[in-house]
XYZ file of C-alpha atoms in Angstrom:
702
model
C 18.071 19.704 -32.481
C 18.921 22.653 -30.259
C 15.308 22.910 -29.039
C 15.140 19.318 -27.796
C 16.681 19.845 -24.304
C 14.356 22.788 -23.713
C 11.275 20.769 -24.649
C 12.312 17.900 -22.423
C 12.854 20.287 -19.534
C 9.347 21.712 -19.964
C 7.872 18.282 -19.240
C 9.385 18.225 -15.770
C 7.151 19.401 -12.927
C 8.560 22.334 -10.949
C 7.624 21.765 -7.316
C 9.233 25.013 -6.181
C 7.106 26.995 -8.631
C 3.959 25.269 -7.437
C 4.868 25.953 -3.802
C 5.588 29.573 -4.615
C 2.210 29.886 -6.314
C 0.409 28.418 -3.301
C 2.238 30.768 -0.941
C 1.290 33.705 -3.150
C -2.376 32.684 -3.172
C -2.311 32.173 0.572
C -0.910 35.685 0.975
C -3.708 37.093 -1.181
C -6.396 35.281 0.771
C -4.802 36.366 4.045
C -4.743 40.028 2.975
C -8.422 39.795 2.102
C -9.615 37.751 5.072
C -7.051 38.501 7.791
C -9.860 39.470 10.140
C -10.992 35.813 10.173
C -7.918 34.941 12.262
C -8.851 37.643 14.766
C -12.332 36.148 15.114
C -11.169 32.522 15.372
C -8.289 33.245 17.752
C -10.598 35.377 19.861
C -13.193 32.604 19.848
C -10.581 30.016 20.861
C -9.217 32.167 23.666
C -12.714 33.078 24.835
C -13.825 29.437 24.859
C -10.788 28.330 26.846
C -11.208 31.233 29.273
C -14.885 30.398 29.728
C -14.134 26.722 30.304
C -11.346 27.590 32.746
C -13.548 29.968 34.733
C -16.599 27.708 34.811
C -15.063 24.276 35.210
C -15.536 22.403 38.460
C -12.416 22.012 40.594
C -10.641 18.683 40.162
C -8.770 16.861 42.910
C -5.878 14.535 42.130
C -4.803 11.399 44.017
C -1.937 9.116 42.978
C -0.771 5.595 43.831
C 1.838 3.128 42.622
C 1.903 -0.620 42.019
C 5.054 -2.706 41.572
C 5.901 -5.916 39.737
C 7.813 -8.116 42.207
C 8.974 -10.707 39.710
C 8.124 -14.356 39.120
C 7.580 -16.692 42.076
C 9.611 -19.885 41.772
C 7.417 -22.932 42.425
C 8.345 -26.605 42.382
C 9.112 -28.105 39.023
C 6.009 -28.399 36.906
C 3.926 -26.158 39.212
C 4.706 -22.648 37.871
C 1.878 -20.178 37.398
C 2.616 -18.740 33.942
C 1.138 -15.394 32.839
C 1.256 -14.357 29.187
C 4.079 -11.827 28.725
C 3.030 -10.771 25.246
C 1.902 -7.108 25.590
C 1.990 -7.559 29.360
C 2.257 -3.863 30.255
C -0.464 -2.728 27.910
C -2.776 -5.545 28.985
C -2.447 -4.708 32.673
C -2.957 -0.972 32.064
C -6.084 -1.621 30.019
C -7.387 -3.992 32.693
C -6.879 -1.373 35.426
C -8.910 1.142 33.386
C -11.562 -1.326 32.203
C -15.249 -0.525 32.908
C -15.662 -3.808 34.797
C -12.898 -2.992 37.327
C -14.204 0.583 37.686
C -17.709 -0.718 38.335
C -16.460 -3.083 41.018
C -14.381 -0.274 42.571
C -17.450 1.983 42.641
C -19.521 -0.741 44.328
C -16.762 -1.262 46.909
C -16.585 2.465 47.721
C -20.353 2.666 48.156
C -20.321 -0.408 50.394
C -17.557 0.964 52.639
C -18.563 4.641 52.509
C -22.311 4.923 51.901
C -22.291 8.590 52.917
C -20.518 9.555 49.661
C -22.369 10.287 46.450
C -22.368 7.480 43.880
C -22.519 9.831 40.890
C -19.196 11.567 41.549
C -17.005 11.909 38.462
C -13.590 10.198 38.568
C -11.088 9.845 35.704
C -8.333 7.221 35.925
C -5.035 7.273 34.034
C -2.311 4.624 34.248
C 1.277 4.994 33.044
C 4.459 2.948 33.258
C 7.684 4.234 34.779
C 10.387 4.507 32.164
C 13.187 3.216 34.407
C 11.375 0.832 36.792
C 8.778 -1.963 36.809
C 6.189 0.289 38.414
C 2.694 1.382 37.413
C 1.698 4.932 38.326
C -2.044 5.427 38.798
C -3.614 8.891 38.895
C -7.278 9.613 39.762
C -8.948 12.954 39.065
C -12.332 13.711 40.606
C -14.546 16.433 41.990
C -14.784 14.979 45.528
C -11.364 14.605 47.220
C -12.402 11.786 49.591
C -14.274 9.851 46.939
C -11.312 10.193 44.564
C -8.871 8.747 47.116
C -11.199 5.907 48.161
C -11.986 5.083 44.535
C -8.310 4.761 43.630
C -7.650 2.407 46.561
C -10.735 0.366 45.672
C -9.619 0.221 42.047
C -6.259 -1.357 42.950
C -7.938 -3.774 45.372
C -10.573 -4.873 42.843
C -7.940 -5.176 40.125
C -5.936 -7.642 42.265
C -9.096 -9.492 43.307
C -10.193 -9.816 39.705
C -6.840 -11.323 38.727
C -7.085 -13.792 41.626
C -10.586 -14.774 40.601
C -9.499 -15.281 37.018
C -6.562 -17.415 38.122
C -8.770 -19.445 40.458
C -11.391 -19.879 37.748
C -8.705 -20.913 35.298
C -7.273 -23.425 37.795
C -10.729 -24.785 38.560
C -11.561 -25.185 34.892
C -8.237 -26.900 34.332
C -8.782 -29.167 37.348
C -12.237 -30.190 36.103
C -10.960 -30.846 32.590
C -8.041 -32.925 33.838
C -10.274 -34.873 36.212
C -12.637 -35.691 33.355
C -9.695 -37.020 31.371
C -8.510 -39.071 34.373
C -11.887 -40.752 34.690
C -12.043 -41.363 30.956
C -8.638 -43.053 30.919
C -9.529 -44.994 34.068
C -12.449 -46.551 32.210
C -10.207 -47.366 29.287
C -7.703 -49.078 31.596
C -10.439 -51.211 33.095
C -11.765 -52.182 29.654
C -8.303 -53.135 28.374
C -7.536 -55.202 31.475
C -10.810 -57.070 31.046
C -10.012 -57.702 27.353
C -6.594 -59.072 28.261
C -8.106 -61.354 30.933
C -10.753 -62.670 28.521
C -8.127 -63.370 25.903
C -5.978 -65.324 28.360
C -8.982 -67.391 29.412
C -9.744 -68.287 25.795
C -6.145 -68.935 24.705
C -3.121 -70.615 26.342
C -0.432 -67.983 25.797
C 2.451 -70.413 26.561
C 1.038 -73.003 24.176
C 0.558 -70.359 21.486
C 4.139 -69.217 21.842
C 5.504 -72.809 21.662
C 3.291 -73.714 18.710
C 4.289 -70.545 16.975
C 7.987 -71.302 17.492
C 7.568 -74.924 16.299
C 5.559 -73.841 13.276
C 8.251 -71.368 12.410
C 11.054 -73.909 12.697
C 9.178 -76.519 10.667
C 8.280 -73.934 8.056
C 11.960 -73.008 7.744
C 12.862 -76.693 7.253
C 10.248 -77.115 4.534
C 11.445 -73.999 2.772
C 15.042 -75.334 2.767
C 13.869 -78.664 1.351
C 11.819 -76.935 -1.322
C 14.834 -74.840 -2.269
C 16.965 -78.001 -2.694
C 14.301 -79.666 -4.835
C 14.002 -76.600 -7.015
C 17.777 -76.546 -7.523
C 17.874 -80.174 -8.654
C 14.844 -79.719 -10.838
C 16.347 -76.611 -12.428
C 19.523 -78.556 -13.352
C 17.560 -81.395 -14.879
C 15.406 -78.966 -16.820
C 18.487 -77.286 -18.302
C 19.790 -80.718 -19.495
C 16.884 -81.130 -21.964
C 16.490 -84.883 -21.282
C 13.895 -85.437 -23.989
C 16.317 -84.361 -26.720
C 19.185 -86.278 -25.119
C 17.196 -89.543 -25.184
C 16.939 -89.522 -28.982
C 19.437 -91.432 -31.223
C 22.241 -89.418 -32.752
C 21.961 -86.596 -30.226
C 25.255 -85.607 -28.662
C 25.391 -84.976 -24.983
C 26.742 -81.721 -23.579
C 29.721 -81.792 -21.157
C 27.295 -80.780 -18.398
C 25.121 -83.822 -19.037
C 28.214 -86.031 -19.192
C 29.429 -84.762 -15.819
C 25.978 -85.209 -14.232
C 25.672 -88.749 -15.585
C 29.160 -89.561 -14.310
C 28.235 -88.261 -10.876
C 24.981 -90.269 -10.689
C 26.102 -93.586 -12.365
C 29.333 -95.341 -11.249
C 29.283 -97.901 -14.127
C 28.935 -95.073 -16.654
C 31.820 -93.283 -15.033
C 33.988 -96.424 -15.071
C 33.150 -97.088 -18.727
C 33.989 -93.524 -19.509
C 37.365 -93.740 -17.874
C 38.104 -97.050 -19.738
C 37.289 -95.432 -23.098
C 39.509 -92.507 -22.312
C 42.372 -94.857 -21.317
C 42.015 -96.940 -24.544
C 41.985 -93.750 -26.640
C 45.196 -92.699 -24.906
C 46.872 -96.032 -25.645
C 45.700 -95.846 -29.264
C 47.203 -92.432 -29.637
C 50.486 -93.644 -28.183
C 50.604 -96.788 -30.469
C 49.803 -94.722 -33.548
C 53.026 -92.852 -33.060
C 55.306 -95.805 -33.812
C 52.888 -98.413 -35.242
C 51.211 -98.613 -38.553
C 47.435 -98.287 -38.762
C 46.940 -101.925 -39.657
C 49.007 -103.200 -36.834
C 47.167 -105.958 -34.960
C 47.395 -104.084 -31.689
C 45.945 -100.938 -33.172
C 43.120 -102.857 -34.823
C 42.438 -104.686 -31.557
C 42.409 -101.392 -29.627
C 39.997 -99.837 -32.083
C 37.670 -102.815 -31.776
C 37.859 -102.599 -27.974
C 37.211 -98.856 -28.071
C 34.207 -99.366 -30.346
C 32.812 -102.041 -28.062
C 33.291 -99.800 -25.033
C 31.622 -96.845 -26.863
C 28.617 -99.032 -27.617
C 28.420 -100.006 -23.991
C 28.828 -96.316 -22.993
C 25.908 -95.352 -25.219
C 23.817 -98.027 -23.563
C 24.744 -96.542 -20.207
C 23.870 -93.069 -21.503
C 20.393 -94.078 -22.611
C 19.725 -95.822 -19.346
C 20.980 -92.798 -17.362
C 18.837 -90.365 -19.365
C 15.802 -92.528 -18.716
C 16.606 -92.614 -15.003
C 17.143 -88.827 -14.926
C 13.818 -88.236 -16.664
C 12.117 -90.374 -14.054
C 14.038 -88.469 -11.417
C 12.787 -85.167 -12.847
C 9.203 -86.330 -12.659
C 9.702 -87.480 -9.106
C 11.259 -84.146 -8.109
C 8.325 -82.269 -9.634
C 5.866 -84.289 -7.593
C 7.936 -83.957 -4.422
C 8.221 -80.160 -4.918
C 4.460 -79.849 -5.341
C 3.901 -81.817 -2.133
C 6.417 -79.693 -0.251
C 4.789 -76.444 -1.515
C 1.416 -77.644 -0.354
C 2.813 -78.457 3.066
C 4.451 -74.994 3.192
C 1.083 -73.327 2.485
C -0.601 -75.302 5.209
C 2.174 -74.541 7.664
C 2.147 -70.828 6.806
C -1.586 -70.641 7.567
C -0.977 -72.370 10.869
C 1.927 -70.086 11.775
C -0.072 -67.010 10.703
C -2.912 -68.007 13.018
C -0.586 -68.245 15.977
C 1.128 -64.970 15.040
C -2.211 -63.154 14.770
C -3.301 -64.328 18.174
C 0.004 -63.326 19.750
C -0.086 -59.912 17.988
C -3.578 -59.241 19.295
C -2.444 -60.070 22.807
C 0.575 -57.777 22.501
C -1.603 -54.954 21.087
C -3.908 -55.151 24.089
C -0.903 -55.008 26.381
C 0.663 -52.065 24.517
C -2.543 -50.025 24.640
C -2.936 -50.810 28.311
C 0.622 -49.641 29.005
C 0.161 -46.389 27.023
C -3.139 -45.501 28.673
C -1.653 -46.290 32.084
C 1.223 -43.834 31.491
C -1.177 -41.053 30.422
C -3.334 -41.747 33.447
C -0.295 -41.443 35.718
C 0.714 -38.077 34.167
C -2.804 -36.702 34.599
C -2.809 -37.727 38.251
C 0.502 -35.894 38.663
C -0.990 -32.776 36.972
C -3.908 -32.805 39.433
C -1.479 -32.806 42.324
C 0.435 -29.886 40.772
C -2.771 -27.860 40.266
C -3.811 -28.439 43.876
C -0.367 -27.378 45.073
C -0.404 -24.259 42.881
C -3.777 -23.126 44.225
C -2.396 -23.236 47.765
C 0.491 -20.816 46.933
C 0.018 -17.052 46.405
C 1.413 -16.271 42.946
C 0.446 -12.640 42.229
C 3.419 -10.744 40.771
C 1.820 -7.266 41.030
C 1.210 -5.667 44.408
C 0.443 -2.242 45.839
C 3.607 -0.258 46.440
C 2.004 2.969 47.673
C -1.711 3.390 48.494
C -3.682 6.336 47.192
C -2.489 9.705 48.512
C -4.955 12.248 49.902
C -6.510 14.103 46.984
C -5.424 17.718 46.422
C -6.366 20.427 43.967
C -3.481 21.170 41.568
C -2.927 24.758 40.440
C -4.560 25.590 37.104
C -2.408 26.141 34.007
C -4.157 29.157 32.518
C -1.324 29.954 30.119
C -1.440 26.450 28.651
C -5.205 26.604 28.217
C -5.010 29.979 26.502
C -2.164 28.749 24.299
C -4.266 25.739 23.325
C -7.190 28.016 22.531
C -4.970 30.275 20.420
C -3.533 27.362 18.480
C -7.013 25.955 17.924
C -8.168 29.381 16.728
C -5.263 29.626 14.291
C -5.994 26.127 12.974
C -9.692 26.958 12.589
C -8.855 30.229 10.826
C -6.457 28.451 8.484
C -9.153 25.910 7.686
C -11.722 28.635 6.960
C -9.237 30.473 4.745
C -8.425 27.254 2.926
C -12.121 26.653 2.236
C -12.504 30.225 0.959
C -9.382 29.834 -1.183
C -10.706 26.620 -2.733
C -14.136 28.132 -3.375
C -12.772 31.461 -4.627
C -12.938 31.604 -8.436
C -11.058 34.900 -8.858
C -8.325 34.780 -11.482
C -4.888 35.664 -10.192
C -2.300 34.728 -12.790
C -1.846 34.158 -16.489
C -1.850 30.429 -15.827
C -5.349 30.668 -14.370
C -6.558 32.593 -17.400
C -5.018 30.342 -20.041
C -6.199 27.212 -18.233
C -9.853 28.310 -18.446
C -10.129 30.147 -21.771
C -8.821 29.587 -25.285
C -8.080 33.172 -26.304
C -4.406 34.204 -25.931
C -3.136 36.564 -23.261
C -1.680 39.616 -25.011
C -0.029 41.003 -21.901
C -0.230 41.748 -18.234
C -0.280 45.089 -16.451
C 1.372 45.280 -13.012
C -0.400 46.775 -10.043
C 0.247 50.538 -9.747
C -0.359 53.169 -7.104
C -3.484 55.261 -7.648
C -4.089 58.938 -7.110
C -7.668 60.044 -6.483
C -8.823 56.543 -7.464
C -7.074 56.635 -10.878
C -3.748 55.474 -12.272
C -1.726 58.272 -13.777
C -1.257 58.144 -17.552
C 2.117 57.324 -19.098
C 4.623 60.043 -19.915
C 7.550 60.195 -22.244
C 10.125 59.723 -19.493
C 7.921 57.798 -17.119
C 9.882 56.155 -14.294
C 7.306 53.342 -13.902
C 9.445 51.096 -16.016
C 7.574 47.857 -15.432
C 4.256 49.554 -16.156
C 5.589 51.192 -19.321
C 7.163 48.018 -20.650
C 3.955 46.092 -19.969
C 2.006 48.570 -22.125
C 4.676 48.320 -24.850
C 4.363 44.543 -24.727
C 0.617 44.808 -25.365
C 1.312 47.259 -28.194
C 3.710 44.749 -29.819
C 1.187 41.944 -29.466
C -1.443 44.164 -31.059
C 0.750 45.213 -33.977
C 1.749 41.637 -34.823
C -1.653 40.109 -34.087
C -2.429 39.232 -37.742
C 0.899 38.638 -39.403
C -0.624 37.060 -42.530
C -3.374 39.676 -43.011
C -3.987 43.362 -42.295
C -3.525 44.539 -38.733
C -6.718 45.546 -36.888
C -7.472 49.245 -37.319
C -10.448 49.688 -34.984
C -9.927 48.126 -31.579
C -12.634 47.780 -28.939
C -11.588 47.409 -25.309
C -14.087 46.117 -22.760
C -14.385 43.938 -19.635
C -16.973 41.829 -17.884
C -17.755 44.056 -14.861
C -16.915 47.652 -13.833
C -13.736 48.716 -12.008
C -11.402 46.458 -13.972
C -9.270 49.343 -15.342
C -10.359 49.271 -18.995
C -10.542 53.077 -19.411
C -7.077 53.578 -17.941
C -5.650 50.794 -20.061
C -7.321 52.211 -23.193
C -5.681 55.559 -22.591
C -2.235 54.112 -21.849
C -2.412 51.791 -24.859
C -3.279 54.763 -27.035
C -0.326 56.692 -25.597
C 2.003 53.763 -26.226
C 0.846 53.467 -29.834
C 1.358 57.219 -30.278
C 4.914 56.852 -28.944
C 5.508 54.536 -31.924
C 4.821 57.478 -34.318
C 1.297 56.314 -35.114
C -1.749 58.540 -35.484
C -4.173 57.443 -32.785
C -7.785 58.348 -31.966
C -9.138 57.305 -28.571
C -12.945 57.299 -28.373
C -14.813 57.189 -25.079
C -17.746 54.979 -26.166
C -19.025 54.522 -22.610
C -22.000 56.874 -22.939
C -23.253 55.999 -19.485
C -20.276 56.584 -17.177
C -17.380 57.591 -19.416
C -14.608 59.668 -17.840
C -11.716 59.559 -20.313
C -11.687 63.385 -20.305
C -10.563 63.305 -16.676
C -7.681 60.967 -17.491
C -6.358 63.210 -20.314
C -7.288 66.517 -18.704
C -9.483 67.753 -21.595
C -12.939 69.300 -21.755
C -16.084 67.224 -22.064
C -18.319 69.575 -24.046
C -20.095 67.923 -26.960
C -18.185 64.691 -27.194
C -19.450 61.561 -28.870
C -23.025 62.132 -27.745
C -23.170 65.544 -29.331
C -21.501 64.303 -32.506
C -24.114 61.546 -32.923
C -27.158 63.630 -31.997
C -26.234 66.885 -33.768
C -25.999 66.178 -37.487
C -24.604 69.615 -38.205
C -21.657 69.206 -35.839
C -18.294 68.683 -37.547
C -16.144 65.854 -36.093
C -13.127 68.178 -36.198
C -14.823 70.365 -33.595
C -15.278 67.365 -31.286
C -11.825 65.802 -31.644
C -9.402 67.176 -29.068
C -5.638 66.962 -29.106
C -3.761 65.728 -26.038
C -0.331 66.442 -24.638
C 0.941 63.307 -26.399
C 1.969 63.925 -29.984
C -0.194 61.989 -32.462
C -2.926 61.172 -29.930
C -6.438 62.669 -30.236
C -9.487 61.861 -28.152
C -13.248 62.060 -28.436
C -14.853 62.274 -25.029
C -18.238 60.764 -24.213
C -20.069 64.109 -23.803
C -23.434 64.179 -22.106
C -25.060 60.928 -20.960
C -27.978 60.252 -23.330
C -31.162 58.350 -22.602
C -30.603 55.623 -25.233
C -26.857 55.247 -25.714
C -27.120 51.825 -27.358
C -29.178 53.166 -30.259
C -26.685 55.983 -30.853
C -23.751 53.562 -31.101
C -25.668 51.431 -33.599
C -26.823 54.434 -35.727
C -25.906 55.031 -39.357
C -24.335 58.400 -38.495
C -21.791 56.610 -36.274
C -20.774 54.399 -39.191
C -20.491 57.354 -41.575
C -18.373 59.436 -39.191
C -15.916 56.765 -38.195
C -15.595 55.251 -41.640
C -14.358 58.659 -42.700
C -12.026 58.957 -39.712
C -10.306 55.651 -40.503
C -8.460 57.373 -43.319
C -7.092 60.012 -40.941
C -5.828 57.687 -38.188
C -3.736 54.562 -38.021
C -5.682 53.128 -35.078
C -9.016 53.963 -33.452
C -9.489 52.682 -29.892
C -12.988 52.439 -28.383
C -13.418 52.410 -24.627
C -16.721 50.550 -24.130
C -18.849 49.699 -21.073
C -18.562 46.301 -19.363
C -20.360 43.483 -21.168
C -22.424 42.341 -18.177
C -23.409 45.909 -17.205
C -25.212 46.897 -20.408
C -26.086 45.605 -23.842
C -24.247 48.456 -25.556
C -20.937 46.645 -26.009
C -22.210 43.274 -27.407
C -24.181 45.164 -30.062
C -21.461 47.693 -30.856
C -18.559 45.170 -30.862
C -19.565 43.865 -34.303
C -18.212 47.091 -35.840
C -14.667 46.681 -34.459
C -11.827 44.815 -36.116
C -10.574 43.368 -32.809
C -12.004 43.046 -29.310
C -9.629 43.117 -26.336
C -10.964 41.853 -23.010
C -9.653 43.249 -19.722
C -9.484 40.955 -16.653
C -8.563 42.377 -13.275
C -6.320 40.091 -11.260
C -7.675 38.936 -7.897
C -10.980 40.679 -8.647
C -12.807 39.203 -11.639
C -14.410 35.812 -11.146
C -14.331 33.013 -13.672
C -18.117 32.892 -13.916
C -18.281 36.595 -14.805
C -15.712 36.223 -17.584
C -17.443 33.136 -18.950
C -20.844 34.846 -19.050
C -19.366 37.862 -20.809
C -17.502 35.735 -23.362
C -20.649 33.686 -24.018
C -22.656 36.887 -24.549
C -20.164 38.100 -27.146
C -20.047 34.685 -28.803
C -23.824 34.742 -29.307
C -23.342 37.908 -31.424
C -20.629 36.207 -33.478
C -17.824 38.145 -31.791
C -14.548 36.410 -31.064
C -12.228 37.881 -28.490
C -8.796 38.449 -29.978
C -6.988 38.392 -26.662
C -7.060 38.920 -22.897
C -5.157 41.544 -20.929
C -4.580 40.754 -17.259
C -4.652 43.986 -15.269
C -3.617 44.926 -11.727
C -1.268 41.953 -11.399
C 0.773 41.800 -8.212
C 4.439 41.807 -9.237
C 5.109 39.212 -6.527
C 3.021 36.697 -8.465
C 5.381 33.871 -9.650
C 4.639 34.206 -13.370
C 5.235 37.983 -13.262
C 8.860 37.864 -12.152
C 10.362 38.427 -15.553
C 9.026 42.003 -15.709
C 11.314 42.985 -12.859
C 14.286 42.729 -15.177
C 13.029 45.791 -17.034
C 14.169 47.849 -14.044
C 17.647 46.387 -14.237
C 18.221 46.971 -17.970
C 16.456 50.337 -18.129
C 17.684 51.972 -14.939
C 20.815 53.667 -16.286
C 18.975 55.003 -19.357
C 16.642 56.893 -17.078
C 19.241 57.580 -14.353
C 22.478 58.255 -16.165
C 24.020 59.899 -13.141
C 23.087 57.189 -10.675
C 25.810 56.242 -8.252
C 26.947 52.928 -6.900
C 24.419 52.983 -4.069
C 21.562 53.422 -6.551
C 22.982 50.601 -8.654
C 22.980 48.276 -5.645
C 19.440 49.314 -4.816
C 18.371 48.565 -8.377
C 19.956 45.083 -8.273
C 18.197 44.354 -5.012
C 14.871 44.893 -6.812
C 15.796 42.206 -9.318
């Protein structure tokens, strides 16, 4: 759980680290190719100086044009110019090839003695605080430059006038065509109206239409009344009412009473007799003669009332049939009258449509005639809003700005140099940092060795109290990586150290690694196996008498007589000896195996300093005898292609590199910063009497 925040932080991209790495690489490229800037800056300055010394003199003439504002014309007669991008449009028009061509033709017509091929450059700008155009002409002939600028302003104004006149003319022609077109339409519509009036009496049509409408309204009212009566009779169900034993509804009774006076009178008589009967029954017995007489009278009246009912129902049924026939007749008359009224309405509508179209076309024709008058009036009034404020001044030769030209050349040279360096940096395949090495190869990086000062072309070997703390700790780091290389199996006992190309520091590193291992109380044997150019004896200050060559060629020579002790306790060396003719065969001989198999029992580690892989075939063949192969890469020196070829050569022999060591690393490289802390934590152990000033100086290194 405690490792989770650290892992999440590793996923974040560090922009500052990337920028630092780019700056570091740029510094490396600059140190290597700084002379490129001298060449490019010199070329830029030389080019500008040459152009300044050999350019033709230019003469400058200036003029100004002003915008006077809009001219107020009568209503409807304004000349309107598009204001969208007005300034830019006018400036582009002044500098257009067409206006320049016309200005050139004008100058040649007025001043034929001048050359027509004279160069002139025009620039137009707008005043920031005024509605003024500033025109500047630059040319090689002062008179031609001045005349050309004047002609340019004149032709610019003439061109605008021509465009306005052409626009007005085109508009006038278009409007006139429309006027004639509408004039023909007016004549056609007037003729149609006249023909219609000759064929139809408009007054008669209007009267007939009004009469037909009134009569149609009367028929519709009559039909509505008939439908109402017929609807009431239909609701009475007269067929059922005419049958015996069928009781009439109160509605039928009221309708019959309204239409038949005798039925109504009989009805009232029956009601009166029933009232008297009810009154007599209160104080008379049922068989009283008056009651019996009243009942007989009521019965007789009811019989008569039924007779009236049947007669009335028969009459109402006949009435219903008559209403149905009358309604059908009225509907037929309504249809005929509607057709008649529709005919009159259609004729009147056609007449009104002709009149409406004639009125509309007449109005449009009148507006077009008014527009023609406005166009003619506008053409007679000068409407240009731009005019010449100051004519072209006499052309003069301005003083040259040599400093500006040289500054421009210097800046261009710097930019060109930076571009060249960038191309070289992109194409450069030299490895600089651990990140470069791990990104291209799978083998681990066992350590890095910082860049050290050299004496007589060599780096001095480590000592017991060596003050090169970063260098010493780097070698100890490699020693620790080597000791714990195979934690599950036996540690490598014979270690071969090589590189891809010469001058990568493998011999110096072999010696210092051997010294570091000896400091850890180990018995170490360093063997100079470079039988072509070995010089380990110079590094340790020992003699190079027989060495490895003599040991392998002289079978009677005892290895103890070849092994030499060094100033470092526990460290012995075998120098290379003489340079033989066939060193590869000696390293692959059986005597070499017998000698060094016996020496493995006497030493904890045996280190072989071998030639570069790409220089000879000695190392790829000999590397099969070593327990581990360490590969040296020189920072900012060895190219990726060289390392890849060397690694592929070893892989073909079945040799796997156990680790890389990055040598000669600049301590200002971003990934090398952590080694600087060795100075801080180790300073007092080496300088116990250091004062406060030395302490401050040590912290400043961190």
